[in-house]
mmCIF file of C-alpha atoms and ligand atoms in Angstrom:
data_model
loop_
_atom_site.group_PDB
_atom_site.id
_atom_site.type_symbol
_atom_site.label_atom_id
_atom_site.label_comp_id
_atom_site.label_asym_id
_atom_site.label_seq_id
_atom_site.Cartn_x
_atom_site.Cartn_y
_atom_site.Cartn_z
ATOM 1 C CA UNK A 1 27.056 -13.576 19.842
ATOM 2 C CA UNK A 2 23.651 -13.777 18.974
ATOM 3 C CA UNK A 3 21.049 -16.930 19.384
ATOM 4 C CA UNK A 4 19.084 -16.785 16.684
ATOM 5 C CA UNK A 5 18.350 -20.844 15.814
ATOM 6 C CA UNK A 6 19.727 -23.743 17.516
ATOM 7 C CA UNK A 7 22.764 -23.916 15.678
ATOM 8 C CA UNK A 8 24.299 -21.367 17.008
ATOM 9 C CA UNK A 9 24.348 -23.770 20.067
ATOM 10 C CA UNK A 10 27.744 -26.239 19.475
ATOM 11 C CA UNK A 11 28.477 -29.050 21.209
ATOM 12 C CA UNK A 12 31.374 -27.375 23.206
ATOM 13 C CA UNK A 13 29.150 -24.699 23.743
ATOM 14 C CA UNK A 14 25.900 -26.966 25.021
ATOM 15 C CA UNK A 15 28.455 -28.928 27.209
ATOM 16 C CA UNK A 16 30.357 -26.100 28.973
ATOM 17 C CA UNK A 17 26.696 -24.248 29.364
ATOM 18 C CA UNK A 18 25.197 -27.322 31.373
ATOM 19 C CA UNK A 19 28.192 -27.592 33.419
ATOM 20 C CA UNK A 20 28.363 -23.930 34.367
ATOM 21 C CA UNK A 21 24.176 -23.423 35.192
ATOM 22 C CA UNK A 22 24.075 -23.088 39.207
ATOM 23 C CA UNK A 23 27.559 -21.576 39.268
ATOM 24 C CA UNK A 24 28.105 -18.116 41.353
ATOM 25 C CA UNK A 25 27.359 -15.767 38.372
ATOM 26 C CA UNK A 26 26.966 -12.447 38.115
ATOM 27 C CA UNK A 27 26.375 -9.552 36.022
ATOM 28 C CA UNK A 28 25.678 -6.275 37.632
ATOM 29 C CA UNK A 29 25.441 -3.299 35.973
ATOM 30 C CA UNK A 30 23.539 -4.884 32.877
ATOM 31 C CA UNK A 31 20.221 -4.530 31.220
ATOM 32 C CA UNK A 32 18.009 -7.164 29.529
ATOM 33 C CA UNK A 33 15.406 -5.784 27.156
ATOM 34 C CA UNK A 34 12.356 -8.348 26.818
ATOM 35 C CA UNK A 35 10.387 -7.520 23.520
ATOM 36 C CA UNK A 36 7.676 -9.664 22.781
ATOM 37 C CA UNK A 37 5.329 -9.029 20.105
ATOM 38 C CA UNK A 38 3.908 -12.185 21.035
ATOM 39 C CA UNK A 39 1.963 -13.726 23.999
ATOM 40 C CA UNK A 40 4.483 -15.406 26.702
ATOM 41 C CA UNK A 41 4.396 -16.815 30.568
ATOM 42 C CA UNK A 42 7.475 -18.705 30.402
ATOM 43 C CA UNK A 43 10.119 -17.436 27.617
ATOM 44 C CA UNK A 44 9.778 -13.495 29.477
ATOM 45 C CA UNK A 45 9.228 -14.184 32.823
ATOM 46 C CA UNK A 46 12.423 -17.227 33.214
ATOM 47 C CA UNK A 47 14.057 -14.390 31.461
ATOM 48 C CA UNK A 48 13.713 -11.961 33.725
ATOM 49 C CA UNK A 49 13.769 -13.753 36.748
ATOM 50 C CA UNK A 50 16.962 -15.197 35.146
ATOM 51 C CA UNK A 51 18.184 -12.195 34.862
ATOM 52 C CA UNK A 52 17.244 -10.457 38.433
ATOM 53 C CA UNK A 53 19.127 -14.084 39.920
ATOM 54 C CA UNK A 54 22.228 -12.826 38.205
ATOM 55 C CA UNK A 55 22.252 -9.344 39.702
ATOM 56 C CA UNK A 56 21.130 -7.492 36.642
ATOM 57 C CA UNK A 57 18.324 -5.649 35.685
ATOM 58 C CA UNK A 58 15.592 -5.318 33.363
ATOM 59 C CA UNK A 59 13.328 -3.534 31.238
ATOM 60 C CA UNK A 60 9.926 -4.859 29.237
ATOM 61 C CA UNK A 61 9.074 -3.304 26.228
ATOM 62 C CA UNK A 62 5.324 -3.466 25.159
ATOM 63 C CA UNK A 63 3.958 -2.738 21.914
ATOM 64 C CA UNK A 64 0.938 -0.944 22.744
ATOM 65 C CA UNK A 65 2.572 1.847 24.985
ATOM 66 C CA UNK A 66 5.695 2.304 22.165
ATOM 67 C CA UNK A 67 6.010 4.678 19.467
ATOM 68 C CA UNK A 68 4.864 2.270 16.816
ATOM 69 C CA UNK A 69 1.555 2.992 17.376
ATOM 70 C CA UNK A 70 3.238 6.642 15.611
ATOM 71 C CA UNK A 71 4.622 4.827 12.697
ATOM 72 C CA UNK A 72 7.689 3.433 13.944
ATOM 73 C CA UNK A 73 8.815 1.205 11.841
ATOM 74 C CA UNK A 74 10.285 -2.320 13.351
ATOM 75 C CA UNK A 75 13.993 -1.821 12.426
ATOM 76 C CA UNK A 76 13.769 1.357 14.034
ATOM 77 C CA UNK A 77 12.735 -0.004 17.139
ATOM 78 C CA UNK A 78 15.041 -2.403 17.905
ATOM 79 C CA UNK A 79 17.985 0.325 16.926
ATOM 80 C CA UNK A 80 16.380 2.259 19.191
ATOM 81 C CA UNK A 81 15.628 -0.398 22.285
ATOM 82 C CA UNK A 82 19.031 -1.969 21.756
ATOM 83 C CA UNK A 83 21.113 1.675 22.744
ATOM 84 C CA UNK A 84 19.370 0.971 26.340
ATOM 85 C CA UNK A 85 20.388 -2.218 27.191
ATOM 86 C CA UNK A 86 22.900 -4.833 26.893
ATOM 87 C CA UNK A 87 21.490 -8.009 25.612
ATOM 88 C CA UNK A 88 17.619 -8.505 24.067
ATOM 89 C CA UNK A 89 15.438 -11.192 24.271
ATOM 90 C CA UNK A 90 12.669 -10.697 21.032
ATOM 91 C CA UNK A 91 9.548 -12.882 20.296
ATOM 92 C CA UNK A 92 8.224 -12.079 17.128
ATOM 93 C CA UNK A 93 4.894 -14.047 15.284
ATOM 94 C CA UNK A 94 6.962 -13.684 11.427
ATOM 95 C CA UNK A 95 9.456 -16.003 11.322
ATOM 96 C CA UNK A 96 11.690 -13.146 9.482
ATOM 97 C CA UNK A 97 11.644 -10.696 11.866
ATOM 98 C CA UNK A 98 14.058 -12.021 14.963
ATOM 99 C CA UNK A 99 17.114 -12.072 11.744
ATOM 100 C CA UNK A 100 16.025 -8.759 10.931
ATOM 101 C CA UNK A 101 15.897 -7.580 14.419
ATOM 102 C CA UNK A 102 19.753 -9.013 14.312
ATOM 103 C CA UNK A 103 20.929 -6.801 11.471
ATOM 104 C CA UNK A 104 20.334 -3.364 12.953
ATOM 105 C CA UNK A 105 20.916 -4.108 16.673
ATOM 106 C CA UNK A 106 23.598 -3.068 18.480
ATOM 107 C CA UNK A 107 23.477 -5.599 20.823
ATOM 108 C CA UNK A 108 23.312 -9.445 21.007
ATOM 109 C CA UNK A 109 19.934 -10.488 20.111
ATOM 110 C CA UNK A 110 18.327 -14.135 21.368
ATOM 111 C CA UNK A 111 15.423 -15.275 19.787
ATOM 112 C CA UNK A 112 12.435 -16.221 22.054
ATOM 113 C CA UNK A 113 10.152 -17.798 19.181
ATOM 114 C CA UNK A 114 9.791 -17.009 15.662
ATOM 115 C CA UNK A 115 6.386 -17.853 14.670
ATOM 116 C CA UNK A 116 6.807 -21.718 13.895
ATOM 117 C CA UNK A 117 10.270 -21.445 13.097
ATOM 118 C CA UNK A 118 12.419 -21.450 16.617
ATOM 119 C CA UNK A 119 12.801 -21.371 20.096
ATOM 120 C CA UNK A 120 16.432 -22.117 20.436
ATOM 121 C CA UNK A 121 16.337 -21.328 24.329
ATOM 122 C CA UNK A 122 13.542 -23.699 24.988
ATOM 123 C CA UNK A 123 14.914 -26.382 23.114
ATOM 124 C CA UNK A 124 18.552 -25.757 25.362
ATOM 125 C CA UNK A 125 16.427 -25.879 28.717
ATOM 126 C CA UNK A 126 14.548 -28.571 27.534
ATOM 127 C CA UNK A 127 17.558 -30.976 26.576
ATOM 128 C CA UNK A 128 18.874 -29.667 30.068
ATOM 129 C CA UNK A 129 16.267 -31.122 31.469
ATOM 130 C CA UNK A 130 17.100 -34.357 30.433
ATOM 131 C CA UNK A 131 20.281 -33.958 31.334
ATOM 132 C CA UNK A 132 19.109 -33.040 34.470
ATOM 133 C CA UNK A 133 17.696 -36.437 34.713
ATOM 134 C CA UNK A 134 19.744 -38.849 33.587
ATOM 135 C CA UNK A 135 23.418 -36.844 33.166
ATOM 136 C CA UNK A 136 25.493 -38.236 30.461
ATOM 137 C CA UNK A 137 23.502 -41.270 29.718
ATOM 138 C CA UNK A 138 20.823 -38.607 28.119
ATOM 139 C CA UNK A 139 23.096 -38.903 24.865
ATOM 140 C CA UNK A 140 21.369 -41.711 23.930
ATOM 141 C CA UNK A 141 18.134 -41.578 24.521
ATOM 142 C CA UNK A 142 14.634 -42.231 22.558
ATOM 143 C CA UNK A 143 12.571 -39.099 22.150
ATOM 144 C CA UNK A 144 8.816 -39.483 20.950
ATOM 145 C CA UNK A 145 7.253 -36.340 20.027
ATOM 146 C CA UNK A 146 3.732 -35.681 19.783
ATOM 147 C CA UNK A 147 1.676 -33.141 18.756
ATOM 148 C CA UNK A 148 1.980 -30.382 16.055
ATOM 149 C CA UNK A 149 5.147 -31.066 14.271
ATOM 150 C CA UNK A 150 4.726 -29.264 11.300
ATOM 151 C CA UNK A 151 4.190 -25.960 13.770
ATOM 152 C CA UNK A 152 6.007 -25.815 16.710
ATOM 153 C CA UNK A 153 8.908 -24.420 17.017
ATOM 154 C CA UNK A 154 10.069 -25.801 20.483
ATOM 155 C CA UNK A 155 9.888 -29.099 18.272
ATOM 156 C CA UNK A 156 11.918 -27.807 15.279
ATOM 157 C CA UNK A 157 14.743 -26.190 17.596
ATOM 158 C CA UNK A 158 14.725 -29.321 19.778
ATOM 159 C CA UNK A 159 15.413 -31.985 17.233
ATOM 160 C CA UNK A 160 18.009 -28.913 15.432
ATOM 161 C CA UNK A 161 20.118 -29.094 18.471
ATOM 162 C CA UNK A 162 20.102 -32.944 18.822
ATOM 163 C CA UNK A 163 21.892 -33.973 15.802
ATOM 164 C CA UNK A 164 24.844 -32.762 18.147
ATOM 165 C CA UNK A 165 23.767 -36.083 19.944
ATOM 166 C CA UNK A 166 23.212 -38.428 16.606
ATOM 167 C CA UNK A 167 22.757 -41.397 19.193
ATOM 168 C CA UNK A 168 19.813 -40.141 20.526
ATOM 169 C CA UNK A 169 16.285 -41.668 18.666
ATOM 170 C CA UNK A 170 13.709 -39.336 17.520
ATOM 171 C CA UNK A 171 10.493 -40.672 16.589
ATOM 172 C CA UNK A 172 7.154 -38.456 15.579
ATOM 173 C CA UNK A 173 3.763 -38.845 16.684
ATOM 174 C CA UNK A 174 1.875 -35.903 15.243
ATOM 175 C CA UNK A 175 -1.979 -34.960 15.459
ATOM 176 C CA UNK A 176 -4.195 -35.162 12.134
ATOM 177 C CA UNK A 177 -3.127 -33.108 9.248
ATOM 178 C CA UNK A 178 0.238 -31.835 11.431
ATOM 179 C CA UNK A 179 3.261 -34.366 10.318
ATOM 180 C CA UNK A 180 6.666 -33.380 9.729
ATOM 181 C CA UNK A 181 7.408 -32.758 5.899
ATOM 182 C CA UNK A 182 9.676 -34.755 4.203
ATOM 183 C CA UNK A 183 12.765 -32.510 5.083
ATOM 184 C CA UNK A 184 12.377 -32.690 8.470
ATOM 185 C CA UNK A 185 12.111 -36.709 7.571
ATOM 186 C CA UNK A 186 15.092 -36.552 5.679
ATOM 187 C CA UNK A 187 17.333 -34.731 8.025
ATOM 188 C CA UNK A 188 16.264 -36.759 11.058
ATOM 189 C CA UNK A 189 17.242 -40.212 9.264
ATOM 190 C CA UNK A 190 20.369 -38.516 8.354
ATOM 191 C CA UNK A 191 21.601 -37.116 11.659
ATOM 192 C CA UNK A 192 19.925 -39.844 13.679
ATOM 193 C CA UNK A 193 20.727 -43.236 11.225
ATOM 194 C CA UNK A 194 17.264 -43.869 11.237
ATOM 195 C CA UNK A 195 15.177 -45.627 8.806
ATOM 196 C CA UNK A 196 13.272 -43.111 7.045
ATOM 197 C CA UNK A 197 9.559 -44.910 7.489
ATOM 198 C CA UNK A 198 10.440 -45.983 10.460
ATOM 199 C CA UNK A 199 10.641 -41.824 12.089
ATOM 200 C CA UNK A 200 6.845 -41.240 11.760
ATOM 201 C CA UNK A 201 4.885 -43.646 13.227
ATOM 202 C CA UNK A 202 0.339 -43.151 13.541
ATOM 203 C CA UNK A 203 0.213 -45.072 17.067
ATOM 204 C CA UNK A 204 2.321 -45.790 19.607
ATOM 205 C CA UNK A 205 2.912 -49.856 19.051
ATOM 206 C CA UNK A 206 5.405 -50.058 22.152
ATOM 207 C CA UNK A 207 5.596 -47.917 24.988
ATOM 208 C CA UNK A 208 8.777 -49.311 25.845
ATOM 209 C CA UNK A 209 10.432 -47.561 23.141
ATOM 210 C CA UNK A 210 10.769 -44.279 24.370
ATOM 211 C CA UNK A 211 12.525 -42.278 27.337
ATOM 212 C CA UNK A 212 11.006 -38.683 26.941
ATOM 213 C CA UNK A 213 7.524 -38.182 25.494
ATOM 214 C CA UNK A 214 7.231 -34.244 24.266
ATOM 215 C CA UNK A 215 4.144 -33.650 24.371
ATOM 216 C CA UNK A 216 3.018 -30.169 22.340
ATOM 217 C CA UNK A 217 -0.744 -28.373 21.599
ATOM 218 C CA UNK A 218 -1.646 -27.184 18.542
ATOM 219 C CA UNK A 219 -0.693 -24.245 17.178
ATOM 220 C CA UNK A 220 -4.153 -22.841 16.370
ATOM 221 C CA UNK A 221 -2.156 -19.265 15.729
ATOM 222 C CA UNK A 222 -0.101 -20.234 13.044
ATOM 223 C CA UNK A 223 -0.733 -20.499 9.266
ATOM 224 C CA UNK A 224 -2.708 -23.170 8.325
ATOM 225 C CA UNK A 225 -3.038 -24.017 11.819
ATOM 226 C CA UNK A 226 -5.874 -26.607 12.162
ATOM 227 C CA UNK A 227 -8.768 -25.877 14.741
ATOM 228 C CA UNK A 228 -10.730 -28.468 16.648
ATOM 229 C CA UNK A 229 -9.682 -30.937 19.066
ATOM 230 C CA UNK A 230 -6.281 -32.793 19.191
ATOM 231 C CA UNK A 231 -6.660 -36.303 17.981
ATOM 232 C CA UNK A 232 -3.795 -37.872 20.723
ATOM 233 C CA UNK A 233 -4.463 -37.171 24.191
ATOM 234 C CA UNK A 234 -1.625 -38.009 26.903
ATOM 235 C CA UNK A 235 -3.794 -39.184 30.107
ATOM 236 C CA UNK A 236 -3.292 -41.769 32.759
ATOM 237 C CA UNK A 237 -3.794 -44.686 30.967
ATOM 238 C CA UNK A 238 -0.902 -43.610 28.215
ATOM 239 C CA UNK A 239 1.377 -42.495 30.906
ATOM 240 C CA UNK A 240 1.065 -45.765 32.910
ATOM 241 C CA UNK A 241 2.270 -47.734 30.020
ATOM 242 C CA UNK A 242 5.259 -46.022 29.882
ATOM 243 C CA UNK A 243 8.495 -47.592 31.258
ATOM 244 C CA UNK A 244 8.932 -46.583 34.782
ATOM 245 C CA UNK A 245 11.907 -43.634 34.898
ATOM 246 C CA UNK A 246 10.525 -42.437 31.331
ATOM 247 C CA UNK A 247 9.372 -39.023 31.667
ATOM 248 C CA UNK A 248 6.951 -37.174 30.075
ATOM 249 C CA UNK A 249 7.863 -33.089 28.609
ATOM 250 C CA UNK A 250 5.338 -30.570 27.284
ATOM 251 C CA UNK A 251 7.088 -26.808 26.806
ATOM 252 C CA UNK A 252 3.476 -25.390 28.264
ATOM 253 C CA UNK A 253 0.806 -24.298 27.703
ATOM 254 C CA UNK A 254 -1.413 -27.130 27.400
ATOM 255 C CA UNK A 255 -4.637 -27.379 25.896
ATOM 256 C CA UNK A 256 -6.467 -30.498 25.973
ATOM 257 C CA UNK A 257 -3.816 -33.003 24.937
ATOM 258 C CA UNK A 258 -2.184 -33.364 28.283
ATOM 259 C CA UNK A 259 -4.775 -34.301 31.080
ATOM 260 C CA UNK A 260 -4.404 -32.676 34.614
ATOM 261 C CA UNK A 261 -4.737 -35.988 35.807
ATOM 262 C CA UNK A 262 -0.567 -36.738 34.372
ATOM 263 C CA UNK A 263 0.523 -34.154 37.030
ATOM 264 C CA UNK A 264 0.426 -36.644 39.386
ATOM 265 C CA UNK A 265 2.075 -39.173 37.697
ATOM 266 C CA UNK A 266 5.328 -39.905 38.183
ATOM 267 C CA UNK A 267 6.801 -39.481 35.118
ATOM 268 C CA UNK A 268 5.268 -35.792 34.777
ATOM 269 C CA UNK A 269 8.852 -33.997 34.242
ATOM 270 C CA UNK A 270 7.140 -30.669 32.918
ATOM 271 C CA UNK A 271 7.059 -28.541 35.853
ATOM 272 C CA UNK A 272 10.552 -29.528 36.528
ATOM 273 C CA UNK A 273 11.615 -28.746 32.734
ATOM 274 C CA UNK A 274 9.677 -25.283 33.365
ATOM 275 C CA UNK A 275 12.194 -24.177 36.647
ATOM 276 C CA UNK A 276 15.373 -25.749 34.737
ATOM 277 C CA UNK A 277 14.493 -22.989 32.307
ATOM 278 C CA UNK A 278 15.713 -20.189 34.927
ATOM 279 C CA UNK A 279 18.891 -21.912 35.263
ATOM 280 C CA UNK A 280 19.945 -22.465 31.924
ATOM 281 C CA UNK A 281 19.105 -19.211 30.930
ATOM 282 C CA UNK A 282 21.162 -17.759 33.718
ATOM 283 C CA UNK A 283 24.026 -19.984 32.295
ATOM 284 C CA UNK A 284 23.457 -18.538 28.991
ATOM 285 C CA UNK A 285 23.182 -14.961 29.872
ATOM 286 C CA UNK A 286 25.975 -14.565 31.891
ATOM 287 C CA UNK A 287 27.699 -16.343 28.771
ATOM 288 C CA UNK A 288 26.690 -13.905 25.943
ATOM 289 C CA UNK A 289 27.552 -10.783 28.080
ATOM 290 C CA UNK A 290 30.755 -11.858 28.947
ATOM 291 C CA UNK A 291 32.411 -13.033 25.721
ATOM 292 C CA UNK A 292 34.496 -11.137 23.609
ATOM 293 C CA UNK A 293 32.212 -10.347 20.629
HETATM 294 C C1 LIG B 301 5.954 -22.278 23.665
HETATM 295 C C2 LIG B 301 6.420 -21.068 22.329
HETATM 296 O O1 LIG B 301 5.754 -19.801 22.804
HETATM 297 O O2 LIG B 301 6.512 -21.399 21.615
HETATM 298 N N1 LIG B 301 6.222 -22.054 24.789
HETATM 299 C C3 LIG B 301 7.356 -22.039 25.726
HETATM 300 O O3 LIG B 301 8.061 -20.698 25.287
HETATM 301 N N2 LIG B 301 7.336 -22.426 26.576
HETATM 302 C C4 LIG B 301 5.243 -23.466 23.569
HETATM 303 C C5 LIG B 301 3.681 -23.147 22.439
HETATM 304 O O4 LIG B 301 3.336 -21.726 22.328
HETATM 305 O O5 LIG B 301 3.076 -23.822 22.309
#
């Protein structure tokens, strides 16, 4: 079983992974291959940490020292790497390359981020963070996505995962030029029974409406990425207007859109979010390595 997008997480699977996270899992004698063609701090190291905590081993591929520099194709590289491990996490700037990896790999592929496409395990840890905060009460929470809605793969994957929870509400507050396209709006409207015209907002009128503020940086490295400073900043003033038990999430890395001063606000939840990544990735690795394919 590969995890190429949030669509691969069914509701029973999400619930199983949430419930079994923190269990006494072991995967001795298994190897994870980390294959990152794009920079990463949290995703690569949290997968490495998760695998090691499970008792497994990790190999980190680096493009710079590989035979890609001798002209080897991507497909031959992936096919070869799949002979040396039991599971592979792949990140690539080109949206199509995760699927291409899954077509030649002999082991399960986990999408660690494909261009401006998806980042399903980040979405899983994001939803898990809400579950840890509210238990099953997360199923009726309202989320305001702030930032580069168009290019943030973490937002794309989280919205896709949230369709399993139609009572959750979604709104978008986008940076200038980074708004959702019509199909994204239509999808949210249909899946969450929200009026189309109310999903995209250009200003927060009522701060009490939101349980989660999910902020992302401007994806400057993406095609049509817009340069310059973001026109929306989550600072202490913004944070203090929110409900007392609202949480501020961010997949990180942050740029100037999320002020360091928010780190000490009681609604700051992005460091917890980051830590939950290890637990839920342990749960996922254990599951994928143990199911009969
Ligand atoms: C995100 C990513 O790589 O998509 N980071 C992450 O995995 N935690 C977010 C980003 O780069 O903006």
